[in-house]
GROMACS .gro file of N, CA and C in nm:
model
  426
    1UNK      N    1  -1.963   1.275   2.706
    1UNK     CA    2  -1.975   1.263   2.562
    1UNK      C    3  -2.014   1.401   2.508
    2UNK      N    4  -1.945   1.442   2.403
    2UNK     CA    5  -1.969   1.574   2.345
    2UNK      C    6  -2.080   1.569   2.241
    3UNK      N    7  -2.124   1.686   2.199
    3UNK     CA    8  -2.223   1.695   2.091
    3UNK      C    9  -2.169   1.630   1.963
    4UNK      N   10  -2.040   1.654   1.934
    4UNK     CA   11  -1.979   1.593   1.816
    4UNK      C   12  -1.974   1.441   1.828
    5UNK      N   13  -1.943   1.389   1.949
    5UNK     CA   14  -1.945   1.244   1.970
    5UNK      C   15  -2.084   1.188   1.937
    6UNK      N   16  -2.187   1.253   1.987
    6UNK     CA   17  -2.323   1.206   1.963
    6UNK      C   18  -2.358   1.213   1.814
    7UNK      N   19  -2.319   1.319   1.747
    7UNK     CA   20  -2.347   1.334   1.604
    7UNK      C   21  -2.279   1.223   1.524
    8UNK      N   22  -2.154   1.196   1.554
    8UNK     CA   23  -2.081   1.092   1.481
    8UNK      C   24  -2.130   0.952   1.516
    9UNK      N   25  -2.170   0.932   1.640
    9UNK     CA   26  -2.227   0.804   1.680
    9UNK      C   27  -2.361   0.781   1.609
   10UNK      N   28  -2.439   0.884   1.593
   10UNK     CA   29  -2.565   0.872   1.518
   10UNK      C   30  -2.538   0.833   1.373
   11UNK      N   31  -2.431   0.885   1.315
   11UNK     CA   32  -2.395   0.846   1.178
   11UNK      C   33  -2.360   0.698   1.173
   12UNK      N   34  -2.290   0.646   1.274
   12UNK     CA   35  -2.258   0.504   1.279
   12UNK      C   36  -2.386   0.420   1.284
   13UNK      N   37  -2.486   0.467   1.359
   13UNK     CA   38  -2.614   0.397   1.366
   13UNK      C   39  -2.684   0.401   1.230
   14UNK      N   40  -2.674   0.513   1.159
   14UNK     CA   41  -2.729   0.521   1.022
   14UNK      C   42  -2.661   0.420   0.930
   15UNK      N   43  -2.531   0.406   0.943
   15UNK     CA   44  -2.458   0.308   0.862
   15UNK      C   45  -2.503   0.166   0.896
   16UNK      N   46  -2.534   0.140   1.023
   16UNK     CA   47  -2.585   0.009   1.063
   16UNK      C   48  -2.720  -0.020   0.998
   17UNK      N   49  -2.806   0.081   0.996
   17UNK     CA   50  -2.937   0.065   0.931
   17UNK      C   51  -2.920   0.039   0.782
   18UNK      N   52  -2.824   0.105   0.720
   18UNK     CA   53  -2.796   0.084   0.578
   18UNK      C   54  -2.745  -0.057   0.552
   19UNK      N   55  -2.659  -0.107   0.640
   19UNK     CA   56  -2.610  -0.244   0.625
   19UNK      C   57  -2.727  -0.343   0.631
   20UNK      N   58  -2.816  -0.321   0.728
   20UNK     CA   59  -2.931  -0.411   0.740
   20UNK      C   60  -3.020  -0.404   0.617
   21UNK      N   61  -3.043  -0.284   0.566
   21UNK     CA   62  -3.126  -0.266   0.447
   21UNK      C   63  -3.068  -0.339   0.326
   22UNK      N   64  -2.937  -0.356   0.325
   22UNK     CA   65  -2.871  -0.427   0.214
   22UNK      C   66  -2.857  -0.576   0.240
   23UNK      N   67  -2.917  -0.626   0.349
   23UNK     CA   68  -2.916  -0.769   0.376
   23UNK      C   69  -2.801  -0.819   0.460
   24UNK      N   70  -2.732  -0.728   0.527
   24UNK     CA   71  -2.619  -0.765   0.612
   24UNK      C   72  -2.655  -0.745   0.758
   25UNK      N   73  -2.573  -0.798   0.849
   25UNK     CA   74  -2.594  -0.770   0.990
   25UNK      C   75  -2.588  -0.618   1.015
   26UNK      N   76  -2.667  -0.568   1.110
   26UNK     CA   77  -2.684  -0.423   1.128
   26UNK      C   78  -2.575  -0.355   1.210
   27UNK      N   79  -2.458  -0.340   1.150
   27UNK     CA   80  -2.347  -0.275   1.219
   27UNK      C   81  -2.278  -0.176   1.126
   28UNK      N   82  -2.247  -0.059   1.180
   28UNK     CA   83  -2.179   0.045   1.103
   28UNK      C   84  -2.079   0.119   1.190
   29UNK      N   85  -1.976   0.171   1.125
   29UNK     CA   86  -1.868   0.240   1.197
   29UNK      C   87  -1.808   0.348   1.109
   30UNK      N   88  -1.745   0.444   1.174
   30UNK     CA   89  -1.669   0.545   1.102
   30UNK      C   90  -1.548   0.583   1.185
   31UNK      N   91  -1.449   0.639   1.116
   31UNK     CA   92  -1.327   0.682   1.181
   31UNK      C   93  -1.315   0.832   1.160
   32UNK      N   94  -1.297   0.904   1.271
   32UNK     CA   95  -1.286   1.050   1.266
   32UNK      C   96  -1.149   1.094   1.313
   33UNK      N   97  -1.100   1.200   1.250
   33UNK     CA   98  -0.973   1.258   1.290
   33UNK      C   99  -0.990   1.344   1.414
   34UNK      N  100  -0.881   1.400   1.465
   34UNK     CA  101  -0.887   1.480   1.587
   34UNK      C  102  -0.976   1.604   1.576
   35UNK      N  103  -0.996   1.651   1.453
   35UNK     CA  104  -1.082   1.768   1.431
   35UNK      C  105  -1.228   1.730   1.410
   36UNK      N  106  -1.260   1.600   1.419
   36UNK     CA  107  -1.396   1.552   1.400
   36UNK      C  108  -1.433   1.523   1.256
   37UNK      N  109  -1.341   1.548   1.163
   37UNK     CA  110  -1.368   1.518   1.022
   37UNK      C  111  -1.369   1.367   1.001
   38UNK      N  112  -1.467   1.319   0.925
   38UNK     CA  113  -1.478   1.176   0.897
   38UNK      C  114  -1.372   1.138   0.795
   39UNK      N  115  -1.288   1.042   0.833
   39UNK     CA  116  -1.181   0.995   0.745
   39UNK      C  117  -1.226   0.878   0.659
   40UNK      N  118  -1.311   0.792   0.715
   40UNK     CA  119  -1.359   0.673   0.644
   40UNK      C  120  -1.483   0.620   0.714
   41UNK      N  121  -1.569   0.556   0.635
   41UNK     CA  122  -1.690   0.493   0.688
   41UNK      C  123  -1.698   0.350   0.635
   42UNK      N  124  -1.758   0.263   0.713
   42UNK     CA  125  -1.779   0.124   0.671
   42UNK      C  126  -1.908   0.070   0.729
   43UNK      N  127  -1.961  -0.030   0.660
   43UNK     CA  128  -2.078  -0.104   0.707
   43UNK      C  129  -2.043  -0.252   0.708
   44UNK      N  130  -2.117  -0.329   0.784
   44UNK     CA  131  -2.097  -0.473   0.782
   44UNK      C  132  -2.140  -0.524   0.645
   45UNK      N  133  -2.054  -0.604   0.583
   45UNK     CA  134  -2.085  -0.665   0.453
   45UNK      C  135  -2.055  -0.814   0.455
   46UNK      N  136  -2.063  -0.874   0.573
   46UNK     CA  137  -2.023  -1.014   0.588
   46UNK      C  138  -2.109  -1.109   0.505
   47UNK      N  139  -2.235  -1.078   0.486
   47UNK     CA  140  -2.320  -1.168   0.406
   47UNK      C  141  -2.306  -1.142   0.257
   48UNK      N  142  -2.314  -1.017   0.217
   48UNK     CA  143  -2.305  -0.987   0.073
   48UNK      C  144  -2.165  -1.011   0.017
   49UNK      N  145  -2.062  -0.999   0.100
   49UNK     CA  146  -1.925  -1.027   0.055
   49UNK      C  147  -1.885  -1.173   0.078
   50UNK      N  148  -1.972  -1.250   0.144
   50UNK     CA  149  -1.939  -1.389   0.178
   50UNK      C  150  -1.806  -1.394   0.253
   51UNK      N  151  -1.791  -1.306   0.351
   51UNK     CA  152  -1.667  -1.292   0.427
   51UNK      C  153  -1.701  -1.271   0.574
   52UNK      N  154  -1.679  -1.372   0.656
   52UNK     CA  155  -1.716  -1.363   0.797
   52UNK      C  156  -1.639  -1.256   0.872
   53UNK      N  157  -1.532  -1.205   0.814
   53UNK     CA  158  -1.453  -1.101   0.881
   53UNK      C  159  -1.487  -0.960   0.833
   54UNK      N  160  -1.588  -0.943   0.752
   54UNK     CA  161  -1.620  -0.812   0.693
   54UNK      C  162  -1.699  -0.723   0.789
   55UNK      N  163  -1.651  -0.715   0.913
   55UNK     CA  164  -1.710  -0.625   1.012
   55UNK      C  165  -1.658  -0.484   0.985
   56UNK      N  166  -1.740  -0.382   1.007
   56UNK     CA  167  -1.694  -0.246   0.977
   56UNK      C  168  -1.575  -0.202   1.061
   57UNK      N  169  -1.571  -0.244   1.187
   57UNK     CA  170  -1.460  -0.205   1.274
   57UNK      C  171  -1.328  -0.264   1.225
   58UNK      N  172  -1.331  -0.390   1.183
   58UNK     CA  173  -1.210  -0.455   1.131
   58UNK      C  174  -1.166  -0.389   1.001
   59UNK      N  175  -1.260  -0.359   0.914
   59UNK     CA  176  -1.225  -0.294   0.788
   59UNK      C  177  -1.162  -0.157   0.812
   60UNK      N  178  -1.215  -0.081   0.908
   60UNK     CA  179  -1.157   0.050   0.939
   60UNK      C  180  -1.021   0.038   1.006
   61UNK      N  181  -1.003  -0.059   1.094
   61UNK     CA  182  -0.873  -0.079   1.158
   61UNK      C  183  -0.768  -0.115   1.053
   62UNK      N  184  -0.803  -0.199   0.960
   62UNK     CA  185  -0.710  -0.235   0.853
   62UNK      C  186  -0.678  -0.114   0.766
   63UNK      N  187  -0.780  -0.035   0.736
   63UNK     CA  188  -0.759   0.086   0.655
   63UNK      C  189  -0.663   0.181   0.728
   64UNK      N  190  -0.687   0.202   0.856
   64UNK     CA  191  -0.604   0.294   0.934
   64UNK      C  192  -0.460   0.246   0.940
   65UNK      N  193  -0.439   0.117   0.962
   65UNK     CA  194  -0.303   0.063   0.969
   65UNK      C  195  -0.230   0.078   0.836
   66UNK      N  196  -0.303   0.071   0.728
   66UNK     CA  197  -0.245   0.081   0.594
   66UNK      C  198  -0.224   0.226   0.550
   67UNK      N  199  -0.318   0.315   0.586
   67UNK     CA  200  -0.321   0.450   0.530
   67UNK      C  201  -0.272   0.561   0.622
   68UNK      N  202  -0.269   0.539   0.753
   68UNK     CA  203  -0.235   0.646   0.847
   68UNK      C  204  -0.101   0.619   0.913
   69UNK      N  205  -0.027   0.725   0.939
   69UNK     CA  206   0.096   0.709   1.017
   69UNK      C  207   0.054   0.689   1.163
   70UNK      N  208   0.144   0.634   1.245
   70UNK     CA  209   0.107   0.602   1.384
   70UNK      C  210   0.055   0.722   1.464
   71UNK      N  211   0.113   0.838   1.448
   71UNK     CA  212   0.068   0.955   1.524
   71UNK      C  213  -0.074   0.996   1.485
   72UNK      N  214  -0.104   0.990   1.356
   72UNK     CA  215  -0.239   1.024   1.310
   72UNK      C  216  -0.339   0.921   1.359
   73UNK      N  217  -0.304   0.792   1.347
   73UNK     CA  218  -0.394   0.686   1.394
   73UNK      C  219  -0.425   0.703   1.542
   74UNK      N  220  -0.325   0.738   1.621
   74UNK     CA  221  -0.344   0.754   1.766
   74UNK      C  222  -0.434   0.872   1.800
   75UNK      N  223  -0.452   0.963   1.707
   75UNK     CA  224  -0.536   1.081   1.730
   75UNK      C  225  -0.679   1.062   1.679
   76UNK      N  226  -0.711   0.944   1.627
   76UNK     CA  227  -0.844   0.919   1.572
   76UNK      C  228  -0.939   0.863   1.677
   77UNK      N  229  -1.067   0.871   1.643
   77UNK     CA  230  -1.173   0.807   1.722
   77UNK      C  231  -1.258   0.724   1.628
   78UNK      N  232  -1.282   0.599   1.666
   78UNK     CA  233  -1.376   0.516   1.592
   78UNK      C  234  -1.511   0.526   1.661
   79UNK      N  235  -1.613   0.555   1.583
   79UNK     CA  236  -1.751   0.557   1.630
   79UNK      C  237  -1.820   0.437   1.569
   80UNK      N  238  -1.882   0.357   1.653
   80UNK     CA  239  -1.940   0.233   1.603
   80UNK      C  240  -2.074   0.205   1.670
   81UNK      N  241  -2.162   0.144   1.595
   81UNK     CA  242  -2.299   0.122   1.642
   81UNK      C  243  -2.307   0.021   1.755
   82UNK      N  244  -2.205  -0.063   1.769
   82UNK     CA  245  -2.205  -0.164   1.874
   82UNK      C  246  -2.062  -0.187   1.922
   83UNK      N  247  -2.048  -0.224   2.046
   83UNK     CA  248  -1.916  -0.253   2.103
   83UNK      C  249  -1.845  -0.356   2.016
   84UNK      N  250  -1.721  -0.331   1.978
   84UNK     CA  251  -1.650  -0.424   1.891
   84UNK      C  252  -1.637  -0.564   1.953
   85UNK      N  253  -1.649  -0.664   1.867
   85UNK     CA  254  -1.629  -0.803   1.910
   85UNK      C  255  -1.481  -0.825   1.938
   86UNK      N  256  -1.446  -0.941   1.987
   86UNK     CA  257  -1.308  -0.972   2.018
   86UNK      C  258  -1.215  -0.962   1.899
   87UNK      N  259  -1.259  -1.010   1.783
   87UNK     CA  260  -1.177  -1.003   1.663
   87UNK      C  261  -1.147  -0.857   1.628
   88UNK      N  262  -1.251  -0.775   1.629
   88UNK     CA  263  -1.235  -0.635   1.593
   88UNK      C  264  -1.156  -0.558   1.698
   89UNK      N  265  -1.180  -0.588   1.825
   89UNK     CA  266  -1.106  -0.519   1.932
   89UNK      C  267  -0.956  -0.546   1.920
   90UNK      N  268  -0.920  -0.667   1.884
   90UNK     CA  269  -0.779  -0.699   1.863
   90UNK      C  270  -0.720  -0.620   1.747
   91UNK      N  271  -0.793  -0.609   1.638
   91UNK     CA  272  -0.745  -0.533   1.523
   91UNK      C  273  -0.734  -0.385   1.555
   92UNK      N  274  -0.829  -0.333   1.630
   92UNK     CA  275  -0.825  -0.191   1.669
   92UNK      C  276  -0.701  -0.164   1.753
   93UNK      N  277  -0.673  -0.251   1.849
   93UNK     CA  278  -0.555  -0.234   1.934
   93UNK      C  279  -0.427  -0.237   1.852
   94UNK      N  280  -0.419  -0.329   1.758
   94UNK     CA  281  -0.298  -0.342   1.678
   94UNK      C  282  -0.283  -0.229   1.577
   95UNK      N  283  -0.392  -0.168   1.537
   95UNK     CA  284  -0.385  -0.058   1.439
   95UNK      C  285  -0.344   0.074   1.502
   96UNK      N  286  -0.348   0.081   1.635
   96UNK     CA  287  -0.304   0.200   1.705
   96UNK      C  288  -0.405   0.313   1.713
   97UNK      N  289  -0.533   0.282   1.690
   97UNK     CA  290  -0.635   0.386   1.700
   97UNK      C  291  -0.641   0.440   1.843
   98UNK      N  292  -0.679   0.566   1.856
   98UNK     CA  293  -0.673   0.631   1.986
   98UNK      C  294  -0.791   0.607   2.078
   99UNK      N  295  -0.909   0.588   2.021
   99UNK     CA  296  -1.030   0.584   2.106
   99UNK      C  297  -1.143   0.517   2.029
  100UNK      N  298  -1.232   0.451   2.101
  100UNK     CA  299  -1.353   0.392   2.043
  100UNK      C  300  -1.473   0.440   2.123
  101UNK      N  301  -1.577   0.484   2.054
  101UNK     CA  302  -1.703   0.523   2.116
  101UNK      C  303  -1.810   0.436   2.051
  102UNK      N  304  -1.890   0.366   2.134
  102UNK     CA  305  -1.992   0.277   2.078
  102UNK      C  306  -2.129   0.306   2.136
  103UNK      N  307  -2.232   0.270   2.060
  103UNK     CA  308  -2.370   0.293   2.101
  103UNK      C  309  -2.420   0.179   2.190
  104UNK      N  310  -2.428   0.059   2.137
  104UNK     CA  311  -2.476  -0.057   2.214
  104UNK      C  312  -2.358  -0.134   2.272
  105UNK      N  313  -2.370  -0.177   2.396
  105UNK     CA  314  -2.270  -0.266   2.453
  105UNK      C  315  -2.298  -0.408   2.403
  106UNK      N  316  -2.201  -0.495   2.419
  106UNK     CA  317  -2.220  -0.635   2.383
  106UNK      C  318  -2.333  -0.698   2.462
  107UNK      N  319  -2.345  -0.660   2.589
  107UNK     CA  320  -2.453  -0.714   2.673
  107UNK      C  321  -2.589  -0.664   2.625
  108UNK      N  322  -2.597  -0.537   2.588
  108UNK     CA  323  -2.723  -0.484   2.536
  108UNK      C  324  -2.760  -0.553   2.406
  109UNK      N  325  -2.661  -0.576   2.319
  109UNK     CA  326  -2.686  -0.647   2.194
  109UNK      C  327  -2.744  -0.785   2.221
  110UNK      N  328  -2.688  -0.854   2.319
  110UNK     CA  329  -2.736  -0.989   2.350
  110UNK      C  330  -2.882  -0.990   2.391
  111UNK      N  331  -2.931  -0.883   2.456
  111UNK     CA  332  -3.072  -0.879   2.496
  111UNK      C  333  -3.165  -0.861   2.376
  112UNK      N  334  -3.111  -0.819   2.264
  112UNK     CA  335  -3.191  -0.798   2.143
  112UNK      C  336  -3.194  -0.920   2.052
  113UNK      N  337  -3.116  -1.022   2.087
  113UNK     CA  338  -3.108  -1.144   2.007
  113UNK      C  339  -3.197  -1.251   2.069
  114UNK      N  340  -3.251  -1.339   1.987
  114UNK     CA  341  -3.327  -1.452   2.043
  114UNK      C  342  -3.233  -1.548   2.116
  115UNK      N  343  -3.286  -1.617   2.218
  115UNK     CA  344  -3.203  -1.713   2.292
  115UNK      C  345  -3.140  -1.816   2.199
  116UNK      N  346  -3.014  -1.849   2.224
  116UNK     CA  347  -2.947  -1.952   2.146
  116UNK      C  348  -2.896  -1.906   2.011
  117UNK      N  349  -2.898  -1.776   1.984
  117UNK     CA  350  -2.857  -1.729   1.852
  117UNK      C  351  -2.709  -1.693   1.844
  118UNK      N  352  -2.636  -1.710   1.953
  118UNK     CA  353  -2.494  -1.678   1.953
  118UNK      C  354  -2.412  -1.789   1.889
  119UNK      N  355  -2.283  -1.771   1.889
  119UNK     CA  356  -2.193  -1.871   1.833
  119UNK      C  357  -2.145  -1.962   1.944
  120UNK      N  358  -2.137  -2.093   1.917
  120UNK     CA  359  -2.089  -2.185   2.021
  120UNK      C  360  -1.938  -2.170   2.041
  121UNK      N  361  -1.893  -2.199   2.162
  121UNK     CA  362  -1.749  -2.199   2.188
  121UNK      C  363  -1.687  -2.318   2.115
  122UNK      N  364  -1.573  -2.295   2.056
  122UNK     CA  365  -1.500  -2.402   1.987
  122UNK      C  366  -1.405  -2.466   2.088
  123UNK      N  367  -1.412  -2.598   2.105
  123UNK     CA  368  -1.321  -2.663   2.198
  123UNK      C  369  -1.176  -2.637   2.156
  124UNK      N  370  -1.090  -2.612   2.253
  124UNK     CA  371  -0.949  -2.590   2.222
  124UNK      C  372  -0.863  -2.658   2.327
  125UNK      N  373  -0.742  -2.691   2.289
  125UNK     CA  374  -0.647  -2.756   2.378
  125UNK      C  375  -0.513  -2.685   2.366
  126UNK      N  376  -0.440  -2.679   2.474
  126UNK     CA  377  -0.308  -2.617   2.471
  126UNK      C  378  -0.283  -2.546   2.601
  127UNK      N  379  -0.170  -2.498   2.624
  127UNK     CA  380  -0.056  -2.493   2.533
  127UNK      C  381   0.014  -2.629   2.521
  128UNK      N  382   0.088  -2.645   2.413
  128UNK     CA  383   0.161  -2.769   2.388
  128UNK      C  384   0.285  -2.737   2.305
  129UNK      N  385   0.384  -2.819   2.309
  129UNK     CA  386   0.506  -2.810   2.228
  129UNK      C  387   0.580  -2.678   2.247
  130UNK      N  388   0.589  -2.632   2.370
  130UNK     CA  389   0.654  -2.504   2.399
  130UNK      C  390   0.794  -2.495   2.340
  131UNK      N  391   0.876  -2.596   2.363
  131UNK     CA  392   1.015  -2.590   2.317
  131UNK      C  393   1.025  -2.575   2.166
  132UNK      N  394   0.935  -2.637   2.093
  132UNK     CA  395   0.938  -2.627   1.947
  132UNK      C  396   0.873  -2.497   1.899
  133UNK      N  397   0.763  -2.460   1.960
  133UNK     CA  398   0.687  -2.343   1.915
  133UNK      C  399   0.758  -2.212   1.945
  134UNK      N  400   0.842  -2.211   2.048
  134UNK     CA  401   0.909  -2.085   2.082
  134UNK      C  402   1.022  -2.050   1.987
  135UNK      N  403   1.075  -2.146   1.913
  135UNK     CA  404   1.191  -2.122   1.826
  135UNK      C  405   1.166  -2.009   1.726
  136UNK      N  406   1.057  -2.009   1.649
  136UNK     CA  407   1.039  -1.900   1.553
  136UNK      C  408   1.002  -1.766   1.619
  137UNK      N  409   0.962  -1.770   1.746
  137UNK     CA  410   0.917  -1.649   1.815
  137UNK      C  411   1.030  -1.580   1.892
  138UNK      N  412   1.120  -1.660   1.949
  138UNK     CA  413   1.226  -1.604   2.033
  138UNK      C  414   1.303  -1.496   1.960
  139UNK      N  415   1.319  -1.383   2.026
  139UNK     CA  416   1.395  -1.273   1.972
  139UNK      C  417   1.316  -1.179   1.883
  140UNK      N  418   1.197  -1.217   1.844
  140UNK     CA  419   1.117  -1.131   1.757
  140UNK      C  420   1.075  -1.001   1.827
  141UNK      N  421   1.034  -1.012   1.952
  141UNK     CA  422   0.980  -0.897   2.025
  141UNK      C  423   1.088  -0.825   2.104
  142UNK      N  424   1.190  -0.780   2.036
  142UNK     CA  425   1.297  -0.704   2.103
  142UNK      C  426   1.299  -0.565   2.055
   0.00000   0.00000   0.00000
């Protein structure tokens, strides 16, 4: 990890503290270009926006997919106060960002939470109806 990585990661932690001070979960992220210039910053606003998807990583991935060409997106680094959740990791992958650097791992985060404070698994069933479900998908990924 470089000095610049540490500096930008510290900024992500500052954004997390700011999110918490505003009554939101304590997560912050920023997106930096290949030269280390900050392109965009976000904080978690899931409570104040009444939006369960308002994670900073997801907001930055959406911004990058909308505002950056693929080559520029691939040259960026996201710095985030905590390892992205599954929802955010999927958005980051689809947005084409080049790299993610995080401060806390998901396992470390779990040690800071009280027991039983996580989200329960939602029961799911499937796969089912393959012959019907494949019709709109076939040929799309060519």
